[in-house]
Amino acid sequence: MEFKIKHEKGVTIISLKGEVIGGPDATELRRQLHSLIDQGQKKIVIDLGQVELMNSSGLGMLIGGLTTVRNAGGDLRLAKASTKILSLFTVTKLSKVFTHYDSVKSAIDSYQ
């Protein structure tokens, strides 16, 4: 998995690419989230538009990220998940835990 971080309108966007399957990627994402929180960045959008595959470890990674950000007084929202990944969220009932937007722009705007 690759990821890029950018900032727009006071919101941090983390764009994920490839396979989200946990492991060392989970550790790196957790490290990045803690660093962002330490910098006062508590409005996070995860762009899933280029994610090809996600397994249960990848879901766990996102749950951990959400917990970390919420415990710091912020929020983490998802954007652009494929139909396949959205169905995974529905089956696991995580669609009730995460807020998902069809575009990164609408996710950013939801913080305003």
PDB file of C-alpha atoms in Angstrom:
ATOM      1  CA  MET A   1       0.000   0.000   0.000  1.00  0.00           C
ATOM      2  CA  GLU A   2       1.150   3.502  -0.779  1.00  0.00           C
ATOM      3  CA  PHE A   3      -0.209   6.682   0.695  1.00  0.00           C
ATOM      4  CA  LYS A   4       0.126  10.400   0.176  1.00  0.00           C
ATOM      5  CA  ILE A   5      -0.786  13.165   2.576  1.00  0.00           C
ATOM      6  CA  LYS A   6      -1.983  16.630   1.616  1.00  0.00           C
ATOM      7  CA  HIS A   7      -3.850  19.433   3.349  1.00  0.00           C
ATOM      8  CA  GLU A   8      -6.821  21.384   2.043  1.00  0.00           C
ATOM      9  CA  LYS A   9      -9.112  23.857   3.850  1.00  0.00           C
ATOM     10  CA  GLY A  10      -7.803  22.770   7.259  1.00  0.00           C
ATOM     11  CA  VAL A  11      -8.444  19.091   6.516  1.00  0.00           C
ATOM     12  CA  THR A  12      -5.778  16.416   6.069  1.00  0.00           C
ATOM     13  CA  ILE A  13      -6.377  14.032   3.157  1.00  0.00           C
ATOM     14  CA  ILE A  14      -4.626  10.669   3.222  1.00  0.00           C
ATOM     15  CA  SER A  15      -4.873   8.989  -0.178  1.00  0.00           C
ATOM     16  CA  LEU A  16      -4.360   5.220  -0.065  1.00  0.00           C
ATOM     17  CA  LYS A  17      -3.356   3.215  -3.130  1.00  0.00           C
ATOM     18  CA  GLY A  18      -3.093  -0.521  -3.741  1.00  0.00           C
ATOM     19  CA  GLU A  19      -3.948  -3.262  -1.271  1.00  0.00           C
ATOM     20  CA  VAL A  20      -5.000  -2.314   2.253  1.00  0.00           C
ATOM     21  CA  ILE A  21      -4.151  -5.474   4.170  1.00  0.00           C
ATOM     22  CA  GLY A  22      -2.682  -4.292   7.464  1.00  0.00           C
ATOM     23  CA  GLY A  23       0.750  -5.456   8.607  1.00  0.00           C
ATOM     24  CA  PRO A  24       3.584  -2.904   8.402  1.00  0.00           C
ATOM     25  CA  ASP A  25       1.236  -0.509   6.582  1.00  0.00           C
ATOM     26  CA  ALA A  26      -0.975  -0.361   9.678  1.00  0.00           C
ATOM     27  CA  THR A  27       2.023   0.603  11.795  1.00  0.00           C
ATOM     28  CA  GLU A  28       3.024   3.346   9.354  1.00  0.00           C
ATOM     29  CA  LEU A  29      -0.505   4.751   9.129  1.00  0.00           C
ATOM     30  CA  ARG A  30      -0.799   4.768  12.931  1.00  0.00           C
ATOM     31  CA  ARG A  31       2.557   6.582  13.176  1.00  0.00           C
ATOM     32  CA  GLN A  32       1.433   9.171  10.610  1.00  0.00           C
ATOM     33  CA  LEU A  33      -1.902   9.735  12.381  1.00  0.00           C
ATOM     34  CA  HIS A  34      -0.155  10.306  15.720  1.00  0.00           C
ATOM     35  CA  SER A  35       2.209  12.759  14.033  1.00  0.00           C
ATOM     36  CA  LEU A  36      -0.720  14.644  12.452  1.00  0.00           C
ATOM     37  CA  ILE A  37      -2.564  14.782  15.784  1.00  0.00           C
ATOM     38  CA  ASP A  38       0.591  16.098  17.478  1.00  0.00           C
ATOM     39  CA  GLN A  39       0.586  18.881  14.855  1.00  0.00           C
ATOM     40  CA  GLY A  40      -3.027  19.722  15.697  1.00  0.00           C
ATOM     41  CA  GLN A  41      -4.485  18.081  12.572  1.00  0.00           C
ATOM     42  CA  LYS A  42      -7.681  16.393  13.748  1.00  0.00           C
ATOM     43  CA  LYS A  43      -9.882  16.567  10.661  1.00  0.00           C
ATOM     44  CA  ILE A  44      -8.906  13.582   8.524  1.00  0.00           C
ATOM     45  CA  VAL A  45     -10.282  12.223   5.253  1.00  0.00           C
ATOM     46  CA  ILE A  46      -9.081   8.868   3.941  1.00  0.00           C
ATOM     47  CA  ASP A  47      -9.371   8.702   0.152  1.00  0.00           C
ATOM     48  CA  LEU A  48     -10.011   5.074  -0.834  1.00  0.00           C
ATOM     49  CA  GLY A  49     -10.432   5.830  -4.542  1.00  0.00           C
ATOM     50  CA  GLN A  50      -7.310   3.904  -5.586  1.00  0.00           C
ATOM     51  CA  VAL A  51      -7.661   0.980  -3.188  1.00  0.00           C
ATOM     52  CA  GLU A  52      -7.865  -2.289  -5.111  1.00  0.00           C
ATOM     53  CA  LEU A  53      -8.305  -4.719  -2.238  1.00  0.00           C
ATOM     54  CA  MET A  54      -9.086  -4.562   1.464  1.00  0.00           C
ATOM     55  CA  ASN A  55      -9.158  -7.461   3.907  1.00  0.00           C
ATOM     56  CA  SER A  56     -10.129  -7.748   7.568  1.00  0.00           C
ATOM     57  CA  SER A  57      -6.695  -6.523   8.680  1.00  0.00           C
ATOM     58  CA  GLY A  58      -7.164  -3.455   6.479  1.00  0.00           C
ATOM     59  CA  LEU A  59     -10.537  -2.846   8.104  1.00  0.00           C
ATOM     60  CA  GLY A  60      -8.877  -3.182  11.505  1.00  0.00           C
ATOM     61  CA  MET A  61      -6.293  -0.630  10.434  1.00  0.00           C
ATOM     62  CA  LEU A  62      -9.049   1.873   9.584  1.00  0.00           C
ATOM     63  CA  ILE A  63     -10.898   1.165  12.842  1.00  0.00           C
ATOM     64  CA  GLY A  64      -7.675   1.779  14.771  1.00  0.00           C
ATOM     65  CA  GLY A  65      -7.159   5.031  12.888  1.00  0.00           C
ATOM     66  CA  LEU A  66     -10.710   6.175  13.624  1.00  0.00           C
ATOM     67  CA  THR A  67     -10.296   5.357  17.322  1.00  0.00           C
ATOM     68  CA  THR A  68      -6.962   7.195  17.505  1.00  0.00           C
ATOM     69  CA  VAL A  69      -8.351  10.345  15.894  1.00  0.00           C
ATOM     70  CA  ARG A  70     -11.600  10.356  17.865  1.00  0.00           C
ATOM     71  CA  ASN A  71      -9.740   9.834  21.153  1.00  0.00           C
ATOM     72  CA  ALA A  72      -7.786  13.000  20.295  1.00  0.00           C
ATOM     73  CA  GLY A  73     -11.021  14.941  19.795  1.00  0.00           C
ATOM     74  CA  GLY A  74     -11.092  14.736  16.006  1.00  0.00           C
ATOM     75  CA  ASP A  75     -12.826  12.716  13.317  1.00  0.00           C
ATOM     76  CA  LEU A  76     -11.862  10.513  10.401  1.00  0.00           C
ATOM     77  CA  ARG A  77     -14.110  10.232   7.340  1.00  0.00           C
ATOM     78  CA  LEU A  78     -13.851   8.048   4.253  1.00  0.00           C
ATOM     79  CA  ALA A  79     -14.233   9.014   0.600  1.00  0.00           C
ATOM     80  CA  LYS A  80     -14.472   7.362  -2.814  1.00  0.00           C
ATOM     81  CA  ALA A  81     -14.619   3.707  -1.738  1.00  0.00           C
ATOM     82  CA  SER A  82     -15.451   1.302  -4.551  1.00  0.00           C
ATOM     83  CA  THR A  83     -18.740  -0.605  -4.594  1.00  0.00           C
ATOM     84  CA  LYS A  84     -16.811  -3.734  -3.595  1.00  0.00           C
ATOM     85  CA  ILE A  85     -15.274  -2.047  -0.545  1.00  0.00           C
ATOM     86  CA  LEU A  86     -18.564  -0.386   0.414  1.00  0.00           C
ATOM     87  CA  SER A  87     -20.225  -3.808   0.397  1.00  0.00           C
ATOM     88  CA  LEU A  88     -17.481  -5.034   2.759  1.00  0.00           C
ATOM     89  CA  PHE A  89     -18.360  -2.162   5.114  1.00  0.00           C
ATOM     90  CA  THR A  90     -22.046  -3.068   4.860  1.00  0.00           C
ATOM     91  CA  VAL A  91     -21.505  -6.788   5.545  1.00  0.00           C
ATOM     92  CA  THR A  92     -19.326  -6.037   8.576  1.00  0.00           C
ATOM     93  CA  LYS A  93     -21.772  -3.332   9.769  1.00  0.00           C
ATOM     94  CA  LEU A  94     -18.925  -0.806   9.736  1.00  0.00           C
ATOM     95  CA  SER A  95     -21.040   1.417   7.493  1.00  0.00           C
ATOM     96  CA  LYS A  96     -22.701   2.446  10.783  1.00  0.00           C
ATOM     97  CA  VAL A  97     -19.323   3.369  12.290  1.00  0.00           C
ATOM     98  CA  PHE A  98     -17.670   5.254   9.420  1.00  0.00           C
ATOM     99  CA  THR A  99     -19.041   8.210   7.502  1.00  0.00           C
ATOM    100  CA  HIS A 100     -18.453   7.769   3.758  1.00  0.00           C
ATOM    101  CA  TYR A 101     -18.644  10.383   1.005  1.00  0.00           C
ATOM    102  CA  ASP A 102     -18.716   9.923  -2.766  1.00  0.00           C
ATOM    103  CA  SER A 103     -15.970  12.498  -3.278  1.00  0.00           C
ATOM    104  CA  VAL A 104     -13.036  13.910  -1.345  1.00  0.00           C
ATOM    105  CA  LYS A 105     -14.488  17.393  -1.864  1.00  0.00           C
ATOM    106  CA  SER A 106     -17.783  16.483  -0.188  1.00  0.00           C
ATOM    107  CA  ALA A 107     -15.879  14.862   2.705  1.00  0.00           C
ATOM    108  CA  ILE A 108     -13.795  18.026   3.152  1.00  0.00           C
ATOM    109  CA  ASP A 109     -16.890  20.222   2.911  1.00  0.00           C
ATOM    110  CA  SER A 110     -18.608  18.145   5.616  1.00  0.00           C
ATOM    111  CA  TYR A 111     -16.123  19.570   8.135  1.00  0.00           C
ATOM    112  CA  GLN A 112     -17.067  23.194   7.368  1.00  0.00           C
TER     113      GLN A 112
END
